[in-house]
XYZ file of C-alpha atoms in Angstrom:
369
model
C -0.045 -0.065 -0.090
C 1.353 3.505 -1.142
C 1.797 6.121 1.582
C -0.587 9.184 1.173
C 0.785 12.326 0.277
C 0.782 14.642 3.124
C -1.597 17.418 2.724
C -0.866 20.797 4.194
C -3.747 23.036 4.960
C -4.006 26.520 3.508
C -3.821 28.179 7.168
C -1.017 25.903 8.045
C 1.032 26.513 5.026
C 0.364 30.478 5.340
C 1.358 30.251 8.719
C 4.741 28.580 7.778
C 5.343 30.928 5.138
C 4.930 33.872 7.391
C 7.494 32.370 9.751
C 9.924 31.838 6.909
C 9.444 35.369 5.816
C 10.044 36.523 9.327
C 13.270 34.692 9.307
C 14.705 36.057 6.204
C 16.541 38.581 8.043
C 18.991 35.882 9.051
C 20.080 35.919 5.406
C 21.300 39.282 5.482
C 23.566 38.697 8.434
C 27.119 38.030 8.568
C 28.366 34.805 9.808
C 29.514 36.373 13.160
C 26.128 38.553 13.437
C 24.219 35.468 12.754
C 26.287 33.454 15.266
C 25.666 36.199 17.995
C 21.921 36.256 17.096
C 21.796 32.568 17.534
C 23.351 32.830 20.889
C 20.765 35.379 22.183
C 17.720 33.191 20.707
C 19.168 30.455 22.671
C 19.524 32.382 25.803
C 15.856 33.570 25.405
C 14.215 30.384 24.114
C 14.703 26.821 24.844
C 12.936 25.592 21.340
C 16.616 26.495 19.826
C 19.908 24.705 20.691
C 23.224 26.193 19.063
C 26.261 23.810 19.131
C 29.165 25.380 18.915
C 32.579 24.607 21.161
C 35.301 26.438 18.974
C 35.435 29.352 16.864
C 38.056 28.599 14.237
C 40.625 31.409 14.094
C 41.398 31.303 10.638
C 38.003 33.326 10.280
C 39.459 36.243 12.619
C 42.814 36.574 11.349
C 44.608 38.228 8.444
C 48.086 38.894 7.225
C 49.412 42.295 8.614
C 49.805 44.626 6.047
C 53.188 45.434 4.347
C 54.600 42.480 6.465
C 56.181 39.350 4.448
C 54.172 36.392 4.785
C 56.913 34.543 6.448
C 59.819 35.834 8.086
C 63.406 34.702 7.299
C 63.880 33.830 11.011
C 61.238 30.677 10.428
C 63.177 29.274 7.656
C 66.423 30.218 9.770
C 65.422 28.285 12.642
C 63.992 25.159 10.798
C 67.804 25.084 9.060
C 69.343 25.357 12.291
C 67.362 22.317 13.428
C 68.299 20.592 10.407
C 71.657 21.303 10.685
C 71.625 20.081 14.415
C 69.959 16.771 13.138
C 71.798 15.485 10.053
C 75.328 15.767 8.670
C 77.274 14.725 5.439
C 74.887 13.784 2.518
C 71.647 13.894 4.642
C 72.150 17.361 5.628
C 72.666 18.217 1.577
C 69.395 16.452 0.975
C 67.727 17.879 4.107
C 68.914 21.706 3.087
C 67.742 20.770 -0.494
C 64.347 19.783 0.780
C 64.236 22.986 3.050
C 65.030 24.923 -0.315
C 61.801 23.621 -1.743
C 59.133 25.008 1.097
C 56.727 27.749 -0.181
C 55.958 30.775 1.793
C 53.506 28.723 3.883
C 56.037 25.930 4.933
C 54.755 23.305 2.313
C 57.378 21.289 0.387
C 56.535 21.682 -3.211
C 59.798 20.247 -4.558
C 60.281 17.183 -6.575
C 61.541 14.068 -4.457
C 62.607 12.380 -7.451
C 64.933 15.016 -9.038
C 66.547 15.562 -5.408
C 67.305 11.452 -5.383
C 68.619 11.684 -8.927
C 70.906 14.643 -8.279
C 72.442 13.036 -4.892
C 72.245 9.317 -6.538
C 70.016 7.702 -3.773
C 66.379 6.244 -3.887
C 63.412 8.489 -3.895
C 62.404 6.645 -0.852
C 65.655 7.700 0.919
C 64.663 11.328 0.233
C 61.093 10.672 1.115
C 62.643 9.278 4.766
C 64.350 12.421 5.321
C 61.287 14.504 4.557
C 59.100 12.410 6.697
C 61.558 13.095 9.508
C 61.769 16.878 9.182
C 57.686 16.973 9.007
C 57.399 14.870 12.132
C 60.483 16.069 14.361
C 61.565 19.534 13.161
C 59.579 22.549 14.566
C 57.070 23.834 13.653
C 55.522 20.565 13.201
C 54.524 19.607 9.820
C 56.812 21.674 7.990
C 57.623 20.088 4.583
C 54.208 18.316 4.361
C 53.439 17.889 0.525
C 50.146 19.282 1.048
C 47.327 20.668 3.827
C 45.588 16.953 4.007
C 49.152 15.656 5.087
C 49.943 18.457 7.362
C 46.233 18.172 9.250
C 47.288 14.468 9.752
C 50.335 15.190 11.066
C 48.681 17.347 13.657
C 46.234 14.722 14.459
C 48.808 12.004 14.960
C 50.653 14.478 17.361
C 47.465 15.440 19.459
C 45.159 12.417 19.053
C 47.229 9.453 18.625
C 45.954 5.927 17.926
C 42.382 7.739 17.111
C 42.666 6.542 13.463
C 38.840 6.835 12.923
C 38.900 10.521 14.187
C 41.810 11.047 11.641
C 39.463 9.715 8.907
C 36.570 11.639 9.580
C 38.606 14.923 10.152
C 39.991 14.571 6.574
C 36.686 14.041 5.477
C 35.429 17.112 6.725
C 38.465 18.902 5.580
C 37.093 17.551 2.030
C 33.424 18.652 2.819
C 32.386 15.049 2.705
C 31.147 14.982 6.451
C 29.752 17.070 9.179
C 30.624 14.900 12.199
C 30.463 17.240 15.062
C 33.499 16.195 16.965
C 35.754 15.934 13.798
C 34.666 19.820 12.883
C 35.747 20.733 16.388
C 39.043 19.182 16.469
C 39.730 20.502 12.680
C 38.758 23.920 14.015
C 41.782 23.867 16.549
C 44.252 23.011 14.079
C 46.329 24.997 11.964
C 46.150 25.280 8.241
C 49.949 25.959 7.488
C 53.227 25.205 9.055
C 54.361 29.037 8.565
C 51.655 31.613 9.798
C 53.535 34.734 9.211
C 52.665 37.645 11.108
C 48.909 37.558 11.525
C 46.871 40.132 13.446
C 42.957 40.217 14.273
C 41.165 40.832 11.121
C 39.798 44.441 11.254
C 36.461 43.540 10.181
C 35.859 41.295 13.189
C 35.462 37.910 10.949
C 35.434 36.829 7.710
C 32.555 34.250 6.419
C 34.488 32.197 3.995
C 38.205 31.234 3.718
C 39.807 30.019 0.570
C 42.633 28.323 1.429
C 45.683 27.079 -1.075
C 48.553 24.738 0.074
C 50.300 25.143 -3.471
C 48.565 22.378 -5.116
C 44.755 22.072 -3.925
C 42.157 24.483 -2.898
C 39.942 24.258 0.120
C 36.856 26.172 1.057
C 36.007 26.690 4.424
C 32.564 28.293 5.520
C 32.280 29.807 9.269
C 28.835 28.152 9.216
C 30.401 24.715 8.673
C 31.616 24.919 12.466
C 28.209 25.061 14.437
C 24.817 23.381 14.641
C 21.421 24.652 15.003
C 18.493 22.847 16.213
C 15.104 24.414 16.174
C 11.658 23.156 17.276
C 8.219 24.308 17.494
C 7.885 27.624 16.423
C 11.393 28.578 15.611
C 11.750 25.278 13.394
C 11.518 27.460 10.247
C 14.934 28.891 11.486
C 16.358 25.341 10.713
C 15.090 25.555 7.172
C 16.558 29.064 6.724
C 20.021 28.338 7.833
C 20.294 25.202 5.986
C 19.409 26.850 2.816
C 21.830 29.758 3.455
C 24.633 27.479 4.318
C 24.062 25.445 1.135
C 23.864 28.494 -0.931
C 26.934 30.194 0.699
C 28.714 26.730 -0.350
C 27.831 27.000 -3.882
C 29.002 30.390 -3.957
C 32.273 29.558 -2.713
C 32.538 26.575 -5.129
C 31.900 28.826 -8.121
C 34.016 31.631 -7.094
C 36.936 28.911 -6.653
C 36.186 27.288 -10.128
C 35.918 30.970 -11.887
C 38.176 33.010 -9.709
C 41.077 30.850 -8.734
C 43.819 32.696 -10.860
C 42.724 35.969 -9.644
C 43.126 34.777 -5.837
C 46.848 33.886 -6.656
C 47.378 37.262 -8.039
C 47.564 35.938 -11.372
C 44.805 36.504 -13.444
C 41.971 39.341 -13.853
C 38.422 38.611 -12.426
C 36.508 36.489 -14.719
C 32.872 36.717 -15.570
C 30.507 35.370 -12.745
C 26.900 36.312 -12.096
C 24.819 36.158 -9.131
C 22.232 34.292 -11.861
C 24.607 31.489 -12.087
C 24.678 30.697 -8.287
C 20.745 30.927 -8.338
C 20.636 28.222 -10.914
C 23.025 25.718 -9.471
C 21.484 26.174 -5.912
C 17.982 26.431 -7.413
C 17.171 29.173 -5.525
C 15.955 32.902 -6.566
C 18.018 35.504 -7.454
C 16.761 37.697 -4.456
C 18.025 35.240 -2.104
C 21.333 34.945 -3.482
C 21.653 38.588 -3.353
C 20.644 38.536 0.062
C 23.245 35.767 1.316
C 26.087 37.496 -0.581
C 25.661 40.805 0.623
C 27.959 42.210 3.391
C 29.831 38.850 3.404
C 33.756 38.885 3.137
C 36.068 35.840 1.905
C 39.755 35.478 2.737
C 41.967 34.613 0.177
C 45.813 34.174 -0.133
C 46.223 37.797 -1.839
C 43.722 39.532 1.178
C 40.094 39.937 2.149
C 37.456 40.747 -0.231
C 33.779 41.544 -0.405
C 31.890 38.413 -1.717
C 30.106 40.682 -4.403
C 33.487 41.725 -5.805
C 34.098 38.463 -7.219
C 30.989 38.746 -9.549
C 31.406 40.617 -12.702
C 28.980 40.511 -15.683
C 30.285 39.287 -18.876
C 30.426 41.876 -21.800
C 28.699 41.080 -25.068
C 31.826 39.491 -26.253
C 31.651 36.846 -23.399
C 34.699 38.228 -21.415
C 34.694 40.262 -18.307
C 35.920 43.844 -18.488
C 38.922 42.918 -16.844
C 39.958 40.119 -19.090
C 39.418 42.252 -21.889
C 41.673 45.075 -20.429
C 44.108 42.738 -19.572
C 44.518 41.492 -23.126
C 44.769 44.650 -24.518
C 47.607 45.717 -21.868
C 49.354 42.682 -22.850
C 49.034 43.478 -26.577
C 50.366 47.230 -26.003
C 53.133 46.103 -23.815
C 54.603 43.299 -26.071
C 54.224 45.421 -29.605
C 56.658 47.939 -30.415
C 55.488 51.215 -31.752
C 52.158 52.895 -31.239
C 49.148 50.630 -32.429
C 45.833 51.707 -33.857
C 42.425 50.789 -32.303
C 42.114 48.711 -35.481
C 45.033 47.186 -35.194
C 44.461 46.070 -31.362
C 41.189 44.611 -32.633
C 42.725 42.411 -35.009
C 45.308 41.220 -32.554
C 42.662 40.438 -30.119
C 40.708 38.401 -32.487
C 43.824 36.169 -32.777
C 43.277 35.553 -29.375
C 39.498 34.350 -29.728
C 38.464 37.906 -28.192
C 36.085 39.782 -30.947
C 35.334 43.303 -30.374
C 34.711 46.219 -32.490
C 37.557 49.041 -32.632
C 35.030 51.550 -30.793
C 35.191 48.967 -27.866
C 39.080 48.716 -28.002
C 39.179 52.760 -27.784
C 37.100 52.677 -24.768
C 39.054 50.117 -22.914
C 42.364 51.777 -23.863
C 40.988 55.070 -22.506
C 40.259 53.695 -19.043
C 43.846 51.927 -19.284
C 45.377 55.126 -19.755
C 43.240 56.506 -17.005
C 44.698 53.905 -14.500
C 48.334 54.533 -15.473
């Protein structure tokens, strides 16, 4: 026998919609404001339960302005320890590994190339790298990526809890929302070298885009708390889950389209709120509310989420992409080019724009210089 469909009486449906509409203001709040609101509601009403044990510090810090991402003293301290632990050929290999660290302390070198250069096996080099990673301070320096770095911290802080280790890595990849695993992850570092970090002057950011040199990770502050509401406050649960889901889509789309920009290598590409609405299957107004007043921390600084969204021109490129292409042509070609000549060279790059459009962007570039 088939289950009968649940019928919602008109007056019940209207009441539910009104409660949801009254909760829509929660979409506009920043993650920090939302957290404060939920903490207040929990104190006032037993129908709502907020579970949050640790605020991840990544959302409250940024790199100090005009300061290097890591100081030379951090490298010097690692090198000093390495010279104490190794000698001879092993020391040469260890120093070669140290020279392959990026600004966050991850190893981006080639184990095979180092092995070939020193006439040893890759396994021999890897053994030295792992010793550095586990025994040299800071813990995890020379990890190959964020996943390995997280695992090293887990093995140090939670030895023999292999199931917890696996669950934390699943949370890291966005494949689990296990409460304890999220709490543990929130206490860990995201890179061996943290550089000079200060309290973020805006209070906190809502999204963190983290790059370990080979792979990206997207963290939402809202992933680190749970809300359970019952009775008249139940619509809040629906609103908050929708908000978190849309924020995840926003983060994923920004990463897909603007990764180059977040590394300081490319201009912003075209991306619209409509694309988010379509993928998240919500209205454009809902996306607009959720994106409003939210901020993201990237490897090159903190930006409003809205700044990542640019309408594409009729030619299918963002304004910044076209201006970058024109700038590259002007810098690479000797002599002054006419707008028509630039238009022709742009066509060779697959960018089809008229001479008048070239002139408009050219004047904008001259205004910037």
